[in-house]
Short mmCIF file of C-alpha atoms in Angstrom, two decimals:
data_model
loop_
_atom_site.label_atom_id
_atom_site.label_comp_id
_atom_site.label_asym_id
_atom_site.label_seq_id
_atom_site.Cartn_x
_atom_site.Cartn_y
_atom_site.Cartn_z
CA MET A 1 0.07 0.14 -0.01
CA THR A 2 1.39 3.38 -0.99
CA THR A 3 1.87 6.08 1.83
CA ALA A 4 1.97 8.98 -0.58
CA GLU A 5 -0.92 11.30 -1.12
CA THR A 6 -2.42 10.65 -4.46
CA VAL A 7 -3.64 13.33 -7.05
CA VAL A 8 -5.85 12.26 -9.80
CA LEU A 9 -5.61 14.46 -12.92
CA VAL A 10 -8.73 14.69 -15.00
CA HIS A 11 -8.32 16.18 -18.57
CA GLY A 12 -10.97 18.19 -20.49
CA LEU A 13 -12.86 17.76 -23.86
CA TRP A 14 -11.13 16.59 -26.94
CA VAL A 15 -7.83 15.51 -25.35
CA HIS A 16 -6.30 12.39 -23.71
CA GLY A 17 -4.61 12.04 -20.36
CA ILE A 18 -1.24 12.54 -22.14
CA ALA A 19 -2.29 16.19 -22.12
CA MET A 20 -1.70 16.36 -18.44
CA VAL A 21 1.91 14.85 -18.39
CA LEU A 22 3.90 17.87 -17.87
CA MET A 23 1.49 19.07 -14.99
CA ARG A 24 1.71 15.51 -13.41
CA ARG A 25 5.53 15.73 -13.50
CA ARG A 26 5.35 19.05 -11.70
CA ILE A 27 2.81 17.93 -9.18
CA GLU A 28 4.99 14.83 -8.30
CA ARG A 29 7.96 17.10 -7.74
CA GLY A 30 5.79 18.72 -4.99
CA GLY A 31 5.68 15.31 -3.30
CA TYR A 32 2.53 13.75 -4.54
CA ARG A 33 1.89 10.55 -6.34
CA ALA A 34 0.15 12.01 -9.53
CA LEU A 35 -1.89 10.06 -11.91
CA ALA A 36 -3.14 11.36 -15.22
CA TYR A 37 -6.58 9.65 -15.82
CA SER A 38 -8.00 9.21 -19.33
CA TYR A 39 -11.63 9.05 -20.28
CA PRO A 40 -13.60 9.04 -23.51
CA SER A 41 -14.65 12.74 -23.49
CA MET A 42 -16.76 12.53 -26.63
CA ARG A 43 -18.52 9.08 -26.41
CA LEU A 44 -19.96 8.84 -22.92
CA THR A 45 -22.40 10.85 -20.89
CA LEU A 46 -21.33 12.96 -17.93
CA ALA A 47 -22.95 10.52 -15.56
CA GLU A 48 -21.23 7.70 -17.40
CA ASN A 49 -17.83 9.25 -17.23
CA ALA A 50 -18.42 10.21 -13.43
CA GLU A 51 -19.18 6.52 -12.69
CA ARG A 52 -16.26 5.42 -14.54
CA LEU A 53 -13.98 7.67 -12.73
CA ALA A 54 -15.39 6.53 -9.26
CA ARG A 55 -14.64 2.96 -10.27
CA TYR A 56 -10.99 4.06 -11.07
CA CYS A 57 -10.70 5.83 -7.82
CA ARG A 58 -11.95 3.15 -5.63
CA SER A 59 -9.15 0.95 -7.10
CA LEU A 60 -6.42 3.16 -5.78
CA ALA A 61 -4.60 2.75 -2.47
CA ALA A 62 -3.96 5.89 -0.87
CA PRO A 63 -4.29 7.68 2.53
CA ARG A 64 -5.69 10.90 0.95
CA LEU A 65 -7.14 11.26 -2.65
CA HIS A 66 -6.91 14.67 -4.22
CA PHE A 67 -8.46 15.78 -7.70
CA VAL A 68 -7.38 18.41 -10.31
CA GLY A 69 -9.89 18.73 -12.99
CA HIS A 70 -9.14 20.94 -16.13
CA SER A 71 -12.22 22.33 -17.98
CA MET A 72 -14.83 19.66 -18.53
CA GLY A 73 -12.69 17.17 -16.36
CA GLY A 74 -13.63 19.37 -13.33
CA LEU A 75 -17.41 18.94 -14.07
CA ILE A 76 -16.82 15.19 -14.14
CA VAL A 77 -15.10 15.20 -10.68
CA LEU A 78 -17.78 17.36 -9.16
CA ARG A 79 -20.57 15.03 -10.73
CA MET A 80 -18.72 11.86 -9.41
CA LEU A 81 -18.18 13.38 -5.82
CA GLU A 82 -21.76 14.42 -5.60
CA ARG A 83 -22.66 10.73 -6.20
CA ALA A 84 -19.91 8.52 -5.02
CA ALA A 85 -19.53 7.47 -1.40
CA GLY A 86 -16.48 5.84 0.39
CA LEU A 87 -13.70 7.59 -1.38
CA LYS A 88 -10.61 8.78 0.70
CA PRO A 89 -10.60 12.32 1.91
CA GLY A 90 -8.76 14.99 -0.01
CA ARG A 91 -9.08 18.55 -1.80
CA ILE A 92 -10.16 19.44 -5.35
CA VAL A 93 -8.51 22.03 -7.56
CA LEU A 94 -10.75 23.14 -10.69
CA ILE A 95 -8.68 24.82 -13.41
CA GLY A 96 -10.70 26.71 -16.11
CA THR A 97 -13.86 24.70 -15.30
CA PRO A 98 -17.11 26.30 -16.30
CA VAL A 99 -19.08 25.33 -13.30
CA ALA A 100 -21.64 28.17 -13.92
CA GLY A 101 -22.22 27.27 -17.43
CA SER A 102 -20.27 28.17 -20.70
CA LEU A 103 -21.42 30.82 -23.08
CA ALA A 104 -18.79 29.55 -25.72
CA ALA A 105 -20.20 25.92 -25.34
CA HIS A 106 -23.87 27.29 -25.78
CA ARG A 107 -23.11 29.26 -28.88
CA LEU A 108 -20.93 26.26 -30.28
CA ALA A 109 -23.90 24.04 -29.80
CA HIS A 110 -26.08 26.22 -32.13
CA LEU A 111 -23.61 26.07 -34.95
CA PRO A 112 -23.79 23.44 -37.66
CA GLY A 113 -22.25 20.33 -36.45
CA GLY A 114 -21.38 22.06 -33.02
CA ARG A 115 -23.63 19.68 -30.73
CA ALA A 116 -21.77 16.63 -31.99
CA ALA A 117 -18.45 18.55 -31.50
CA LEU A 118 -19.27 18.82 -27.88
CA GLY A 119 -19.83 15.15 -27.41
CA ARG A 120 -22.35 13.62 -24.85
CA SER A 121 -20.82 14.93 -21.69
CA ALA A 122 -20.72 18.75 -22.06
CA PRO A 123 -24.51 19.08 -22.93
CA GLU A 124 -25.52 17.09 -19.98
CA TRP A 125 -24.08 19.61 -17.51
CA HIS A 126 -25.04 22.88 -19.63
CA GLU A 127 -28.77 21.67 -20.03
CA SER A 128 -29.29 20.81 -16.30
CA ALA A 129 -29.49 23.14 -13.50
CA ARG A 130 -26.09 23.20 -12.04
CA PRO A 131 -26.23 22.99 -8.39
CA VAL A 132 -23.05 21.71 -6.83
CA SER A 133 -23.88 20.21 -3.53
CA ASP A 134 -21.35 20.03 -0.63
CA THR A 135 -18.80 17.47 -1.68
CA GLY A 136 -17.20 17.36 1.81
CA ARG A 137 -13.85 18.64 0.25
CA GLU A 138 -12.20 21.94 0.13
CA ILE A 139 -12.38 23.14 -3.47
CA GLY A 140 -9.81 25.60 -4.95
CA VAL A 141 -10.50 27.31 -8.26
CA ILE A 142 -8.07 28.54 -10.80
CA ALA A 143 -9.25 30.80 -13.57
CA GLY A 144 -7.34 32.30 -16.62
CA SER A 145 -7.22 35.85 -17.83
CA LEU A 146 -5.12 35.57 -21.13
CA PRO A 147 -8.08 35.52 -23.71
CA LEU A 148 -6.50 33.08 -26.31
CA GLY A 149 -8.88 30.33 -27.49
CA ILE A 150 -11.55 29.16 -29.70
CA GLY A 151 -14.09 30.67 -27.35
CA ARG A 152 -13.35 34.17 -28.72
CA PHE A 153 -14.49 33.09 -32.27
CA VAL A 154 -17.68 31.14 -31.40
CA ALA A 155 -18.67 33.71 -28.67
CA PRO A 156 -17.07 37.10 -29.39
CA ASP A 157 -19.08 38.53 -26.62
CA LEU A 158 -17.50 36.29 -24.07
CA PRO A 159 -17.17 38.51 -20.98
CA ALA A 160 -13.96 39.56 -20.00
CA PRO A 161 -11.72 38.61 -18.23
CA SER A 162 -11.52 35.15 -19.62
CA ASP A 163 -8.92 32.46 -20.61
CA GLY A 164 -10.25 32.47 -24.24
CA VAL A 165 -12.79 29.70 -23.67
CA VAL A 166 -14.15 30.20 -20.11
CA SER A 167 -14.78 33.61 -18.52
CA VAL A 168 -13.53 34.22 -14.88
CA ALA A 169 -17.26 34.55 -13.80
CA GLU A 170 -18.17 31.10 -15.08
CA THR A 171 -15.42 29.44 -12.94
CA ARG A 172 -16.94 30.49 -9.50
CA LEU A 173 -19.21 28.38 -7.41
CA PRO A 174 -20.48 28.96 -3.94
CA ALA A 175 -18.87 25.88 -2.50
CA MET A 176 -15.25 27.06 -3.31
CA ARG A 177 -12.77 27.62 -0.61
CA ASP A 178 -10.46 29.96 -2.68
CA HIS A 179 -10.33 31.36 -6.20
CA ILE A 180 -7.28 32.90 -8.04
CA VAL A 181 -6.95 34.47 -11.50
CA LEU A 182 -3.66 33.88 -13.29
CA ASN A 183 -2.45 35.26 -16.61
CA VAL A 184 -2.83 32.15 -18.52
CA SER A 185 -4.96 30.81 -21.41
CA HIS A 186 -7.32 27.91 -21.19
CA SER A 187 -5.02 25.32 -22.96
CA GLY A 188 -1.90 27.25 -21.52
CA MET A 189 -2.97 26.14 -17.95
CA LEU A 190 -1.55 22.63 -18.67
CA ILE A 191 1.80 23.82 -19.15
CA SER A 192 1.88 26.66 -16.81
CA ARG A 193 4.43 26.42 -13.89
CA ALA A 194 2.43 28.95 -12.01
CA VAL A 195 -0.72 26.96 -12.22
CA ALA A 196 1.13 23.77 -11.21
CA ARG A 197 2.78 25.52 -8.20
CA GLN A 198 -0.54 26.93 -7.21
CA ILE A 199 -2.18 23.50 -7.33
CA CYS A 200 0.43 22.08 -4.96
CA VAL A 201 -0.03 25.14 -2.60
CA PHE A 202 -3.72 24.61 -2.44
CA LEU A 203 -3.43 20.81 -2.00
CA HIS A 204 -1.04 21.28 0.99
CA ASP A 205 -2.71 24.33 2.62
CA GLY A 206 -6.29 24.56 1.50
CA ALA A 207 -5.61 27.98 0.10
CA PHE A 208 -3.70 29.68 -2.83
CA GLU A 209 -0.90 31.95 -2.52
CA HIS A 210 -2.24 35.12 -3.76
CA ARG A 211 1.02 37.40 -3.36
CA ARG A 212 3.12 36.05 -6.07
CA ASP A 213 0.82 34.68 -8.76
CA GLY A 214 -2.45 36.25 -7.98
#
């Protein structure tokens, strides 16, 4: 049985767990066992992906189990924790996750072929009331303010500040413990040293370090 605290990294739409490799390595340097989880972001529904993630997590031996979810990956983590019981305690960091809905996704869904491009998980979240019940875990949220991304093209009126896909306002949820905005784009979060460092700070302390990167 491992004695290291484990961090499960959950990627977003259209990519694979390999997209989290650089972030995983940086989190490991922070003293954690980090695992990049992969799931079929297009083929399965949000509920199906949440159940699949829960099964994976129940197979892990760790004294504490933390989660880092990028974009839609964060939605899957939240949906899983609303429904799954018996998982080891830990913290959550959401990065660029549209917990309050996504204007860019809404606009894309109304373009020709847009709904198919979103897959089956994203519409399930955006078409439902999105209350996030108490997960019993401290939640930290990292948002980006560098507006480089596809969201600027499908939703030119995306409210500023934004990371180019998700606005800062769309990342806020009542249950969060702390929130920080960094000068990164939506995809750039995955390769940002500042983002990885703030993730480790929150996992350790339950709060971000606002003096340097905020």
